[in-house]
Amino acid sequence: MLGVTVFCVFLLGTATALDGDVRLSGGSSQNGRVEVLHGGRWGSICLDGWDFNDALVVCKQLGFPWLNRDDWNYDGGNLTELVWLSNVQCKGSETRLDECANDGWTDHQCAETRRAAAVACMDQEEFKGQHFFVILGDGNGPSLLENDGRVMLGYYKDLGIGTRIYLVCDQGWDLADANVICRQDGHYSAKRALTDSYFGNYRPLRSQEVAYLATDFACIGNESKLIECPANFWFQDNCTANHQAGVLCNRIKEPEDFQLRLLGGSNANEGRVEFHVNGTWGSLCLKKDYTFFDEESDVICRQLGLGYGLEAPQDDRFGRGSGPVVFPTYVVCSGSESSFAQCYMPDEPDQECLNLEGSSEASVICSGPIPGDEATLDQCNLGRWFGNDCTQSTLLGLTCSASAGNVVTAAVPSILVFASLAVFLH
Ligand SMILES: *[C@@H]1O[C@H](CO)[C@@H](O)[C@H](O)[C@H]1NC(C)=O
Ligand SMILES: *[C@@H]1O[C@H](CO)[C@@H](O)[C@H](O)[C@H]1NC(C)=O
Ligand SMILES: *[C@@H]1O[C@H](CO)[C@@H](O)[C@H](O)[C@H]1NC(C)=O
Ligand SMILES: *[C@@H]1O[C@H](CO)[C@@H](O)[C@H](O)[C@H]1NC(C)=O
Ligand SMILES: [Ca+2]
C-alpha cells in the first residue's frame, strides 16, 4: 500500500513538472483560461491569433477528445502577469501546444486585446453524443445490393461538408468497425472493410479542412456511431500516406434467423441448398432459364466454410426437399458477400415452381475447406465492379473457422458474429 502511494505521488510530481504542460484556470476542469508551464513558471497565452485548432490541441493535451464547437472560445478574462505565448498557430493534428508555431517563449506584451486565450473542452460522454454524419466518397455509389466508398465524416454544426472533413485511418480497420459505419449510414451491415486508400486519397475542396478522426478503431459491433468506439489518436494526423479507410456496405436486410445447409450429397461438400428463414427450412427452386453463377455458389460454399464453388448442378441429383420452396425472381451475388442472405432474393414461396419443366432445386458442389489466412480477408482489394483480385485462399478465409468438423450448417454471420470474429482475430 505504501509503495503504491509513493508511486502515485511520484507520478503526480513528475506530471506537474514538465515544461510545456498546460492547465486551465478560472473556470472548471473542462474550461477556463489556458496556462502553460515554461522554465518552471506558469503563464497565460495572448488571445491574438487564437483559433479552434489551437483550442483543440489544448483539449487533447489535457486528455479531452473534443471541444465544444459552439463555445470553444471560452472567455478567458484578463491575462496573467506573465504571458508566455502569442500568435499560436496549431494545425490541429499536434498533440501538445508546444509543438505549434508561435511567436516565441518570452513575456509578451499582447497590447492589442489584453485578453487571455481560453478553451471549453468536451468530455468523453458529451463527445459520444455528438452527431457526425457519414459520407461514402468516390465509390461506385449505391446499388440495389451495396454502397461503398471512402469513410468520411462531417460534423453537423460545420455547415455541410464544405468546411471540414474527417477521414479515418485504416490501421486496425476491420469488419466490426465497418459494420458500425455502414449502419450509421443507414445500411444493414458491412461486407468488407477496405484499407490502403482503396477509393483513392481524398482531395479536399478548396478551403476545406481535412483531419483524421482517429486511428485503431476497435468497435465491438453494438455501437450505433463510430465515435462511440474506442480508438487511438483522436483528431491527430497519425496516419501514413495512402491509408484512408473505406467500406463496402450491404443494403439487403438479412433475415435474422438465416441459416444455410447442404443436403442429399454423398459427402459434406455437396448437396441441394436449403436455407432457414422465418423459422422454417426451405429450398430454392431455379426455373429452367435461371442459373447459379460462380458468384452464387462461391458465396454459399464460403459461408459454409467449404471453400469455393466447383459446380452448380441443375439436375436434382441431390434429391428434392419437403419444405417450402422459394422461387427467386432474382438472385444475384456480387461474390463479395459474407452471407448468401446478402444476395438479393425476394422470398415469395412458390410450391409450383418445381413442377415446371426444366426447373430444379438449387445445388452446389464445393471445393471443400481450404486453410486460409483469416486475418487478411479485409486486406483483399475488391475489383471496382463485382469482382475481386484476392487470391482464392485469402478470399476464402473468413468462414474457415466455422468449418471445423463435418457440420455443414452455418448461421448467418450477424453483426455480433462479425464482431466476435474480429475480436478473436485481434
Ligand atoms: C481586467 O482588466 C481591466 C482593465 O485593466 C480591469 O478594469 C478589470 O478589473 C480586470 N478584471 C479582472 C477580473 O481582474
Ligand atoms: C455493447 O456491449 C458491451 C458488452 O456486452 C456492453 O458493455 C456495452 O454497454 C454495449 N454498448 C451498447 C452501446 O449497447
Ligand atoms: C503515431 O503516433 C505514435 C505515437 O506518438 C508515433 O510513434 C508514430 O510515429 C505516429 N505515426 C504516424 C504515422 O504519425
Ligand atoms: C414469417 O412468419 C410469420 C408467422 O408464421 C408470418 O406472419 C410472416 O409473414 C412471415 N414472414 C415472411 C417474410 O415470410
Ligand atoms: Ca478495429
CSV table of C-alpha atoms and ligand atoms in Angstrom, one decimal:
chain,number,residue,atom,x,y,z
A,1,MET,CA,0.0,0.0,0.0
A,2,LEU,CA,2.8,2.4,1.0
A,3,GLY,CA,4.6,1.5,-2.2
A,4,VAL,CA,1.5,2.3,-4.3
A,5,THR,CA,1.0,5.7,-2.6
A,6,VAL,CA,4.6,6.6,-3.1
A,7,PHE,CA,4.4,5.6,-6.7
A,8,CYS,CA,1.3,7.8,-7.3
A,9,VAL,CA,2.9,10.8,-5.6
A,10,PHE,CA,6.0,10.3,-7.7
A,11,LEU,CA,3.9,10.2,-10.9
A,12,LEU,CA,1.9,13.3,-9.9
A,13,GLY,CA,5.1,15.1,-9.1
A,14,THR,CA,6.6,14.2,-12.5
A,15,ALA,CA,3.4,15.2,-14.3
A,16,THR,CA,3.2,18.6,-12.9
A,17,ALA,CA,6.8,19.4,-13.7
A,18,LEU,CA,7.0,19.0,-17.4
A,19,ASP,CA,7.9,22.0,-19.5
A,20,GLY,CA,5.2,22.8,-22.0
A,21,ASP,CA,2.4,21.3,-19.9
A,22,VAL,CA,-0.9,23.2,-19.9
A,23,ARG,CA,-3.6,23.7,-17.3
A,24,LEU,CA,-7.0,25.6,-17.2
A,25,SER,CA,-7.7,28.2,-14.6
A,26,GLY,CA,-10.6,30.5,-13.7
A,27,GLY,CA,-13.2,28.0,-14.9
A,28,SER,CA,-13.8,24.3,-14.3
A,29,SER,CA,-11.8,21.2,-15.0
A,30,GLN,CA,-13.1,21.4,-18.6
A,31,ASN,CA,-12.9,25.1,-19.4
A,32,GLY,CA,-11.0,28.1,-18.5
A,33,ARG,CA,-8.0,30.3,-19.3
A,34,VAL,CA,-5.1,28.3,-20.8
A,35,GLU,CA,-1.9,28.5,-18.9
A,36,VAL,CA,1.3,26.9,-20.0
A,37,LEU,CA,4.4,26.0,-18.0
A,38,HIS,CA,7.8,27.1,-19.1
A,39,GLY,CA,11.1,27.4,-17.2
A,40,GLY,CA,9.2,26.4,-14.0
A,41,ARG,CA,6.7,29.3,-14.3
A,42,TRP,CA,3.1,29.3,-15.4
A,43,GLY,CA,2.0,31.9,-17.9
A,44,SER,CA,-1.1,32.7,-20.0
A,45,ILE,CA,-1.5,33.0,-23.7
A,46,CYS,CA,-2.4,36.0,-25.7
A,47,LEU,CA,-5.7,35.8,-27.4
A,48,ASP,CA,-4.2,37.2,-30.7
A,49,GLY,CA,-4.5,34.6,-33.4
A,50,TRP,CA,-6.1,32.0,-31.1
A,51,ASP,CA,-8.5,29.7,-33.0
A,52,PHE,CA,-10.3,26.4,-33.0
A,53,ASN,CA,-7.3,24.3,-33.9
A,54,ASP,CA,-5.2,25.8,-31.1
A,55,ALA,CA,-8.0,25.1,-28.7
A,56,LEU,CA,-8.3,21.5,-30.0
A,57,VAL,CA,-4.7,20.8,-29.3
A,58,VAL,CA,-5.0,22.1,-25.7
A,59,CYS,CA,-8.1,19.9,-25.1
A,60,LYS,CA,-6.3,16.9,-26.5
A,61,GLN,CA,-3.2,17.6,-24.4
A,62,LEU,CA,-5.5,17.7,-21.3
A,63,GLY,CA,-7.0,14.3,-22.3
A,64,PHE,CA,-10.3,15.5,-23.7
A,65,PRO,CA,-11.3,14.1,-27.1
A,66,TRP,CA,-13.0,17.1,-28.5
A,67,LEU,CA,-14.2,20.6,-27.6
A,68,ASN,CA,-17.4,22.5,-27.6
A,69,ARG,CA,-17.8,23.7,-31.1
A,70,ASP,CA,-20.5,26.3,-30.1
A,71,ASP,CA,-18.5,27.8,-27.3
A,72,TRP,CA,-14.9,26.6,-27.6
A,73,ASN,CA,-13.7,30.1,-27.3
A,74,TYR,CA,-14.4,30.4,-23.6
A,75,ASP,CA,-13.9,33.9,-22.1
A,76,GLY,CA,-10.5,33.7,-20.5
A,77,GLY,CA,-10.7,37.1,-18.9
A,78,ASN,CA,-7.6,39.2,-18.3
A,79,LEU,CA,-4.1,38.0,-19.0
A,80,THR,CA,-1.9,36.9,-16.1
A,81,GLU,CA,1.2,38.8,-15.2
A,82,LEU,CA,3.3,36.6,-17.3
A,83,VAL,CA,2.2,35.9,-20.9
A,84,TRP,CA,4.3,33.1,-22.3
A,85,LEU,CA,2.9,32.7,-25.8
A,86,SER,CA,1.3,34.8,-28.5
A,87,ASN,CA,0.1,34.1,-32.1
A,88,VAL,CA,-0.1,30.4,-31.6
A,89,GLN,CA,-0.8,28.6,-34.9
A,90,CYS,CA,-1.7,24.9,-34.4
A,91,LYS,CA,-2.7,22.8,-37.4
A,92,GLY,CA,-4.9,20.7,-35.1
A,93,SER,CA,-3.1,17.5,-35.5
A,94,GLU,CA,-0.5,18.2,-32.9
A,95,THR,CA,-0.7,16.5,-29.6
A,96,ARG,CA,0.9,19.3,-27.5
A,97,LEU,CA,0.6,23.0,-27.6
A,98,ASP,CA,4.4,23.4,-27.6
A,99,GLU,CA,4.6,21.7,-31.0
A,100,CYS,CA,2.6,24.5,-32.6
A,101,ALA,CA,4.2,27.5,-34.2
A,102,ASN,CA,4.2,30.7,-32.1
A,103,ASP,CA,6.0,34.0,-31.6
A,104,GLY,CA,8.5,32.5,-29.1
A,105,TRP,CA,8.8,31.9,-25.4
A,106,THR,CA,9.0,35.4,-23.9
A,107,ASP,CA,6.9,37.7,-21.8
A,108,HIS,CA,4.6,39.0,-24.5
A,109,GLN,CA,3.1,42.4,-24.2
A,110,CYS,CA,0.0,41.4,-26.1
A,111,ALA,CA,-1.0,45.1,-26.2
A,112,GLU,CA,-4.0,44.9,-28.5
A,113,THR,CA,-6.5,42.8,-26.7
A,114,ARG,CA,-5.1,42.1,-23.3
A,115,ARG,CA,-7.3,39.1,-23.2
A,116,ALA,CA,-6.3,35.6,-22.4
A,117,ALA,CA,-6.7,32.6,-24.7
A,118,ALA,CA,-9.2,30.0,-23.2
A,119,VAL,CA,-11.0,26.8,-24.1
A,120,ALA,CA,-14.1,24.9,-23.4
A,121,CYS,CA,-13.4,21.2,-23.8
A,122,MET,CA,-15.8,18.3,-24.1
A,123,ASP,CA,-15.6,15.2,-22.1
A,124,GLN,CA,-15.9,11.6,-23.5
A,125,GLU,CA,-19.6,11.3,-22.7
A,126,GLU,CA,-20.5,14.6,-24.2
A,127,PHE,CA,-18.4,13.8,-27.2
A,128,LYS,CA,-20.2,10.4,-27.8
A,129,GLY,CA,-23.4,12.4,-28.0
A,130,GLN,CA,-22.3,14.5,-30.9
A,131,HIS,CA,-23.6,13.8,-34.4
A,132,PHE,CA,-21.1,13.2,-37.2
A,133,PHE,CA,-22.8,12.2,-40.5
A,134,VAL,CA,-21.3,9.7,-42.8
A,135,ILE,CA,-20.3,10.4,-46.4
A,136,LEU,CA,-19.1,7.5,-48.6
A,137,GLY,CA,-16.7,9.1,-51.1
A,138,ASP,CA,-15.6,8.1,-54.5
A,139,GLY,CA,-17.2,4.6,-54.5
A,140,ASN,CA,-19.5,3.1,-57.2
A,141,GLY,CA,-22.5,4.7,-55.5
A,142,PRO,CA,-25.5,2.9,-54.1
A,143,SER,CA,-26.9,0.0,-56.0
A,144,LEU,CA,-29.7,-2.4,-55.1
A,145,LEU,CA,-27.2,-4.5,-53.2
A,146,GLU,CA,-24.4,-2.4,-52.0
A,147,ASN,CA,-23.0,1.0,-51.3
A,148,ASP,CA,-19.3,1.7,-50.9
A,149,GLY,CA,-16.7,4.5,-50.6
A,150,ARG,CA,-14.1,6.1,-48.6
A,151,VAL,CA,-15.2,6.8,-45.0
A,152,MET,CA,-15.6,10.5,-44.5
A,153,LEU,CA,-17.5,12.2,-41.7
A,154,GLY,CA,-18.8,15.7,-41.3
A,155,TYR,CA,-19.8,17.4,-38.1
A,156,TYR,CA,-23.4,18.6,-38.2
A,157,LYS,CA,-22.5,22.0,-36.9
A,158,ASP,CA,-19.9,22.5,-39.6
A,159,LEU,CA,-22.4,23.7,-42.2
A,160,GLY,CA,-22.2,20.7,-44.5
A,161,ILE,CA,-19.1,19.1,-46.0
A,162,GLY,CA,-17.8,22.4,-47.3
A,163,THR,CA,-15.8,23.3,-44.2
A,164,ARG,CA,-14.3,20.3,-42.6
A,165,ILE,CA,-14.0,16.6,-43.4
A,166,TYR,CA,-12.8,13.9,-41.0
A,167,LEU,CA,-11.2,10.8,-42.5
A,168,VAL,CA,-10.4,7.5,-40.8
A,169,CYS,CA,-7.0,5.9,-40.8
A,170,ASP,CA,-7.1,2.2,-41.9
A,171,GLN,CA,-4.8,0.9,-39.1
A,172,GLY,CA,-6.9,-1.7,-37.3
A,173,TRP,CA,-9.8,-1.1,-39.6
A,174,ASP,CA,-11.9,-4.2,-39.7
A,175,LEU,CA,-15.3,-5.6,-40.4
A,176,ALA,CA,-16.6,-4.8,-36.9
A,177,ASP,CA,-15.7,-1.2,-37.4
A,178,ALA,CA,-17.1,-1.1,-40.9
A,179,ASN,CA,-20.3,-2.5,-39.6
A,180,VAL,CA,-20.8,0.5,-37.4
A,181,ILE,CA,-20.1,2.9,-40.2
A,182,CYS,CA,-22.5,1.1,-42.6
A,183,ARG,CA,-25.3,1.1,-40.0
A,184,GLN,CA,-24.6,4.7,-39.2
A,185,ASP,CA,-25.0,5.5,-42.9
A,186,GLY,CA,-28.4,3.7,-42.9
A,187,HIS,CA,-27.3,0.3,-44.4
A,188,TYR,CA,-27.7,-3.1,-42.8
A,189,SER,CA,-24.2,-4.3,-42.4
A,190,ALA,CA,-20.7,-4.3,-43.9
A,191,LYS,CA,-19.5,-6.7,-46.4
A,192,ARG,CA,-15.9,-5.5,-46.4
A,193,ALA,CA,-13.6,-3.2,-44.6
A,194,LEU,CA,-11.4,-1.6,-47.2
A,195,THR,CA,-7.9,-0.3,-46.5
A,196,ASP,CA,-4.9,1.3,-48.2
A,197,SER,CA,-7.0,4.2,-49.6
A,198,TYR,CA,-8.9,1.8,-51.8
A,199,PHE,CA,-11.1,4.6,-53.1
A,200,GLY,CA,-8.1,6.9,-53.6
A,201,ASN,CA,-6.8,9.6,-51.3
A,202,TYR,CA,-9.3,12.3,-50.6
A,203,ARG,CA,-8.7,15.6,-52.5
A,204,PRO,CA,-10.1,18.4,-50.4
A,205,LEU,CA,-12.3,21.1,-51.9
A,206,ARG,CA,-10.8,24.5,-51.8
A,207,SER,CA,-10.8,26.0,-48.4
A,208,GLN,CA,-11.9,22.7,-46.9
A,209,GLU,CA,-10.0,21.4,-43.9
A,210,VAL,CA,-9.3,17.7,-43.7
A,211,ALA,CA,-8.4,16.0,-40.5
A,212,TYR,CA,-8.3,12.4,-39.2
A,213,LEU,CA,-11.0,11.5,-36.8
A,214,ALA,CA,-8.8,8.7,-35.2
A,215,THR,CA,-7.0,5.5,-35.9
A,216,ASP,CA,-7.1,2.0,-34.4
A,217,PHE,CA,-10.9,1.8,-34.1
A,218,ALA,CA,-11.9,-1.2,-32.0
A,219,CYS,CA,-15.7,-1.3,-32.3
A,220,ILE,CA,-17.4,-4.2,-30.5
A,221,GLY,CA,-20.3,-4.2,-33.0
A,222,ASN,CA,-23.2,-2.9,-31.0
A,223,GLU,CA,-22.3,0.7,-31.3
A,224,SER,CA,-24.6,2.9,-33.3
A,225,LYS,CA,-22.0,5.5,-34.1
A,226,LEU,CA,-18.3,5.3,-34.9
A,227,ILE,CA,-17.3,7.8,-32.3
A,228,GLU,CA,-18.7,5.5,-29.6
A,229,CYS,CA,-16.0,3.0,-30.4
A,230,PRO,CA,-12.6,3.0,-28.6
A,231,ALA,CA,-9.9,4.4,-30.8
A,232,ASN,CA,-6.5,6.0,-30.6
A,233,PHE,CA,-5.1,9.3,-31.7
A,234,TRP,CA,-8.3,11.2,-31.8
A,235,PHE,CA,-8.0,14.2,-34.2
A,236,GLN,CA,-4.4,13.6,-34.8
A,237,ASP,CA,-2.9,13.0,-38.2
A,238,ASN,CA,-1.4,9.7,-37.1
A,239,CYS,CA,-1.7,8.0,-40.4
A,240,THR,CA,0.9,7.3,-43.0
A,241,ALA,CA,0.1,8.2,-46.6
A,242,ASN,CA,-2.4,6.1,-48.6
A,243,HIS,CA,-4.1,4.6,-45.6
A,244,GLN,CA,-7.6,6.0,-45.7
A,245,ALA,CA,-10.3,3.6,-44.6
A,246,GLY,CA,-13.2,2.6,-46.8
A,247,VAL,CA,-16.3,0.3,-46.6
A,248,LEU,CA,-18.5,-1.9,-48.8
A,249,CYS,CA,-21.9,-1.9,-47.2
A,250,ASN,CA,-24.7,-4.4,-47.5
A,251,ARG,CA,-28.1,-2.9,-48.4
A,252,ILE,CA,-30.0,-6.2,-48.2
A,253,LYS,CA,-31.9,-6.9,-45.0
A,254,GLU,CA,-30.8,-10.3,-43.9
A,255,PRO,CA,-33.4,-12.4,-42.1
A,256,GLU,CA,-32.2,-12.7,-38.5
A,257,ASP,CA,-32.6,-16.4,-38.4
A,258,PHE,CA,-31.0,-17.1,-41.8
A,259,GLN,CA,-29.0,-20.3,-41.9
A,260,LEU,CA,-27.8,-22.5,-44.8
A,261,ARG,CA,-27.2,-26.2,-45.2
A,262,LEU,CA,-26.5,-28.7,-47.9
A,263,LEU,CA,-28.5,-31.9,-48.0
A,264,GLY,CA,-28.6,-35.1,-50.1
A,265,GLY,CA,-24.9,-35.1,-51.2
A,266,SER,CA,-22.6,-38.1,-50.9
A,267,ASN,CA,-20.2,-36.0,-48.8
A,268,ALA,CA,-20.3,-32.9,-46.8
A,269,ASN,CA,-19.1,-30.6,-49.6
A,270,GLU,CA,-22.1,-31.0,-51.9
A,271,GLY,CA,-25.9,-31.1,-51.8
A,272,ARG,CA,-29.0,-29.2,-52.5
A,273,VAL,CA,-29.2,-25.8,-50.9
A,274,GLU,CA,-31.6,-25.4,-48.1
A,275,PHE,CA,-31.9,-22.3,-46.0
A,276,HIS,CA,-33.7,-21.3,-42.9
A,277,VAL,CA,-35.8,-18.2,-42.9
A,278,ASN,CA,-38.6,-17.1,-40.6
A,279,GLY,CA,-38.4,-20.3,-38.6
A,280,THR,CA,-38.5,-22.8,-41.4
A,281,TRP,CA,-36.1,-24.7,-43.6
A,282,GLY,CA,-36.9,-24.5,-47.3
A,283,SER,CA,-35.2,-24.8,-50.6
A,284,LEU,CA,-34.6,-22.7,-53.7
A,285,CYS,CA,-36.2,-23.5,-57.0
A,286,LEU,CA,-34.3,-22.5,-60.1
A,287,LYS,CA,-36.5,-22.2,-63.2
A,288,LYS,CA,-35.2,-23.6,-66.4
A,289,ASP,CA,-33.5,-20.4,-67.6
A,290,TYR,CA,-32.2,-19.5,-64.2
A,291,THR,CA,-28.7,-20.5,-63.3
A,292,PHE,CA,-26.3,-20.2,-60.5
A,293,PHE,CA,-23.2,-18.5,-61.5
A,294,ASP,CA,-19.8,-18.8,-59.8
A,295,GLU,CA,-20.6,-15.9,-57.5
A,296,GLU,CA,-23.7,-17.5,-56.0
A,297,SER,CA,-22.0,-20.9,-55.4
A,298,ASP,CA,-18.9,-19.2,-54.1
A,299,VAL,CA,-20.9,-17.3,-51.6
A,300,ILE,CA,-22.7,-20.4,-50.4
A,301,CYS,CA,-19.6,-22.5,-50.2
A,302,ARG,CA,-17.7,-19.8,-48.4
A,303,GLN,CA,-20.5,-19.2,-45.9
A,304,LEU,CA,-20.5,-22.9,-45.1
A,305,GLY,CA,-16.7,-22.9,-44.7
A,306,LEU,CA,-16.5,-25.2,-47.7
A,307,GLY,CA,-14.1,-23.3,-49.9
A,308,TYR,CA,-15.4,-22.1,-53.2
A,309,GLY,CA,-17.9,-23.4,-55.7
A,310,LEU,CA,-16.9,-26.0,-58.3
A,311,GLU,CA,-20.2,-26.7,-59.9
A,312,ALA,CA,-23.9,-25.9,-59.5
A,313,PRO,CA,-25.8,-28.9,-61.0
A,314,GLN,CA,-29.3,-28.3,-62.1
A,315,ASP,CA,-30.4,-31.9,-62.4
A,316,ASP,CA,-31.8,-32.6,-58.9
A,317,ARG,CA,-29.2,-35.2,-58.4
A,318,PHE,CA,-29.2,-34.4,-54.7
A,319,GLY,CA,-33.0,-35.0,-54.4
A,320,ARG,CA,-35.8,-32.8,-53.5
A,321,GLY,CA,-36.8,-31.4,-50.2
A,322,SER,CA,-40.1,-31.4,-48.5
A,323,GLY,CA,-40.1,-27.9,-47.1
A,324,PRO,CA,-41.4,-24.7,-48.7
A,325,VAL,CA,-39.8,-23.7,-51.9
A,326,VAL,CA,-38.7,-20.3,-52.7
A,327,PHE,CA,-38.7,-19.3,-56.3
A,328,PRO,CA,-36.3,-16.4,-56.7
A,329,THR,CA,-37.4,-13.8,-59.1
A,330,TYR,CA,-33.9,-12.5,-58.8
A,331,VAL,CA,-30.8,-13.9,-57.1
A,332,VAL,CA,-27.6,-12.2,-57.6
A,333,CYS,CA,-24.5,-12.2,-55.5
A,334,SER,CA,-21.6,-9.9,-56.3
A,335,GLY,CA,-19.3,-12.6,-54.9
A,336,SER,CA,-18.1,-10.4,-52.0
A,337,GLU,CA,-21.0,-11.2,-49.7
A,338,SER,CA,-20.1,-12.9,-46.4
A,339,SER,CA,-23.6,-14.4,-46.4
A,340,PHE,CA,-26.0,-15.7,-49.1
A,341,ALA,CA,-28.6,-13.7,-47.3
A,342,GLN,CA,-26.9,-10.5,-48.6
A,343,CYS,CA,-27.7,-11.5,-52.2
A,344,TYR,CA,-31.0,-10.0,-53.3
A,345,MET,CA,-33.6,-12.7,-53.0
A,346,PRO,CA,-37.2,-11.9,-52.6
A,347,ASP,CA,-38.8,-14.7,-50.6
A,348,GLU,CA,-42.0,-15.5,-52.4
A,349,PRO,CA,-42.8,-19.1,-51.7
A,350,ASP,CA,-43.9,-20.9,-54.9
A,351,GLN,CA,-44.5,-24.6,-54.4
A,352,GLU,CA,-45.4,-24.9,-58.1
A,353,CYS,CA,-42.0,-23.9,-59.3
A,354,LEU,CA,-40.6,-27.4,-59.0
A,355,ASN,CA,-43.4,-28.8,-61.2
A,356,LEU,CA,-42.4,-26.7,-64.1
A,357,GLU,CA,-40.4,-28.4,-66.8
A,358,GLY,CA,-36.7,-27.9,-66.5
A,359,SER,CA,-36.8,-26.4,-63.1
A,360,SER,CA,-34.6,-27.8,-60.3
A,361,GLU,CA,-33.5,-27.4,-56.7
A,362,ALA,CA,-30.5,-25.1,-56.4
A,363,SER,CA,-27.5,-27.3,-55.7
A,364,VAL,CA,-23.8,-26.8,-55.3
A,365,ILE,CA,-20.6,-28.8,-55.2
A,366,CYS,CA,-17.9,-27.0,-53.1
A,367,SER,CA,-14.2,-27.4,-53.2
A,368,GLY,CA,-14.1,-28.3,-49.5
A,369,PRO,CA,-12.5,-26.3,-46.8
A,370,ILE,CA,-9.3,-24.5,-47.7
A,371,PRO,CA,-7.0,-23.4,-44.9
A,372,GLY,CA,-6.7,-19.7,-45.4
A,373,ASP,CA,-5.2,-16.7,-43.7
A,374,GLU,CA,-8.3,-15.4,-42.0
A,375,ALA,CA,-6.7,-12.3,-40.7
A,376,THR,CA,-6.1,-11.0,-44.2
A,377,LEU,CA,-9.6,-11.1,-45.6
A,378,ASP,CA,-10.1,-7.4,-45.2
A,379,GLN,CA,-6.9,-6.6,-46.9
A,380,CYS,CA,-8.1,-8.1,-50.2
A,381,ASN,CA,-8.7,-5.5,-52.8
A,382,LEU,CA,-12.1,-5.6,-54.4
A,383,GLY,CA,-12.5,-5.1,-58.1
A,384,ARG,CA,-14.4,-2.0,-58.9
A,385,TRP,CA,-17.3,-3.9,-60.4
A,386,PHE,CA,-18.4,-7.0,-58.7
A,387,GLY,CA,-15.2,-8.9,-58.7
A,388,ASN,CA,-12.1,-9.1,-56.6
A,389,ASP,CA,-8.5,-9.6,-57.1
A,390,CYS,CA,-7.9,-11.6,-53.9
A,391,THR,CA,-6.1,-14.9,-54.2
A,392,GLN,CA,-8.5,-17.7,-53.6
A,393,SER,CA,-7.0,-18.6,-50.3
A,394,THR,CA,-7.3,-15.1,-48.8
A,395,LEU,CA,-10.8,-14.7,-50.2
A,396,LEU,CA,-11.9,-17.9,-48.6
A,397,GLY,CA,-10.5,-17.2,-45.2
A,398,LEU,CA,-13.5,-15.7,-43.5
A,399,THR,CA,-15.5,-18.8,-42.7
A,400,CYS,CA,-12.8,-21.3,-42.3
A,401,SER,CA,-13.1,-21.2,-38.6
A,402,ALA,CA,-16.7,-22.2,-38.9
A,403,SER,CA,-16.0,-25.4,-40.7
A,404,ALA,CA,-14.5,-27.5,-38.0
A,405,GLY,CA,-15.9,-31.0,-38.2
A,406,ASN,CA,-18.5,-32.1,-40.7
A,407,VAL,CA,-21.2,-29.8,-39.7
A,408,VAL,CA,-22.4,-28.1,-42.8
A,409,THR,CA,-24.7,-25.6,-41.2
A,410,ALA,CA,-23.6,-22.0,-40.8
A,411,ALA,CA,-25.7,-19.3,-39.2
A,412,VAL,CA,-25.7,-16.0,-41.0
A,413,PRO,CA,-22.7,-14.1,-39.7
A,414,SER,CA,-24.6,-11.4,-37.9
A,415,ILE,CA,-23.1,-8.2,-36.8
A,416,LEU,CA,-22.2,-9.8,-33.4
A,417,VAL,CA,-20.6,-12.8,-35.0
A,418,PHE,CA,-18.5,-10.4,-37.1
A,419,ALA,CA,-17.6,-8.6,-34.0
A,420,SER,CA,-16.6,-11.7,-32.1
A,421,LEU,CA,-14.6,-12.9,-35.1
A,422,ALA,CA,-12.9,-9.6,-35.3
A,423,VAL,CA,-12.1,-9.7,-31.6
A,424,PHE,CA,-10.9,-13.2,-32.0
A,425,LEU,CA,-8.6,-12.2,-34.8
A,426,HIS,CA,-7.2,-9.4,-32.8
B,1,LIG,C1,-9.3,43.2,-16.2
B,1,LIG,O1,-8.6,44.4,-16.6
B,1,LIG,C2,-9.4,45.5,-16.7
B,1,LIG,C3,-8.5,46.6,-17.3
B,1,LIG,O2,-7.2,46.6,-16.8
B,1,LIG,C4,-9.8,45.9,-15.2
B,1,LIG,O3,-10.6,47.0,-15.2
B,1,LIG,C5,-10.6,44.7,-14.7
B,1,LIG,O4,-10.9,45.0,-13.3
B,1,LIG,C6,-9.8,43.4,-14.8
B,1,LIG,N1,-10.7,42.3,-14.4
B,1,LIG,C7,-10.3,41.4,-13.5
B,1,LIG,C8,-11.3,40.4,-13.2
B,1,LIG,O5,-9.3,41.4,-12.9
B,2,LIG,C1,-22.1,-3.2,-26.1
B,2,LIG,O1,-21.8,-4.5,-25.5
B,2,LIG,C2,-20.9,-4.3,-24.4
B,2,LIG,C3,-20.5,-5.7,-23.9
B,2,LIG,O2,-21.6,-6.6,-24.0
B,2,LIG,C4,-21.6,-3.5,-23.3
B,2,LIG,O3,-20.8,-3.4,-22.2
B,2,LIG,C5,-22.0,-2.2,-23.8
B,2,LIG,O4,-22.7,-1.4,-22.9
B,2,LIG,C6,-22.8,-2.3,-25.1
B,2,LIG,N1,-22.9,-1.0,-25.7
B,2,LIG,C7,-24.0,-0.6,-26.3
B,2,LIG,C8,-24.0,0.8,-26.9
B,2,LIG,O5,-25.0,-1.2,-26.3
B,3,LIG,C1,1.6,7.8,-34.4
B,3,LIG,O1,1.9,8.2,-33.1
B,3,LIG,C2,2.9,7.4,-32.5
B,3,LIG,C3,3.0,7.7,-31.0
B,3,LIG,O2,3.0,9.1,-30.8
B,3,LIG,C4,4.2,7.6,-33.2
B,3,LIG,O3,5.2,6.8,-32.7
B,3,LIG,C5,4.0,7.3,-34.7
B,3,LIG,O4,5.2,7.6,-35.4
B,3,LIG,C6,2.9,8.1,-35.3
B,3,LIG,N1,2.7,7.6,-36.6
B,3,LIG,C7,2.4,8.5,-37.6
B,3,LIG,C8,2.2,7.9,-39.0
B,3,LIG,O5,2.3,9.7,-37.4
B,4,LIG,C1,-42.9,-15.1,-41.1
B,4,LIG,O1,-43.8,-16.0,-40.4
B,4,LIG,C2,-44.9,-15.2,-39.8
B,4,LIG,C3,-45.7,-16.2,-39.0
B,4,LIG,O2,-45.5,-17.5,-39.4
B,4,LIG,C4,-45.7,-14.6,-41.0
B,4,LIG,O3,-46.7,-13.9,-40.5
B,4,LIG,C5,-44.7,-13.7,-41.8
B,4,LIG,O4,-45.4,-13.2,-42.9
B,4,LIG,C6,-43.5,-14.5,-42.2
B,4,LIG,N1,-42.6,-13.5,-42.9
B,4,LIG,C7,-42.0,-13.8,-44.0
B,4,LIG,C8,-41.1,-12.7,-44.5
B,4,LIG,O5,-42.2,-14.8,-44.6
B,5,CA,CA,-10.6,-2.5,-35.5
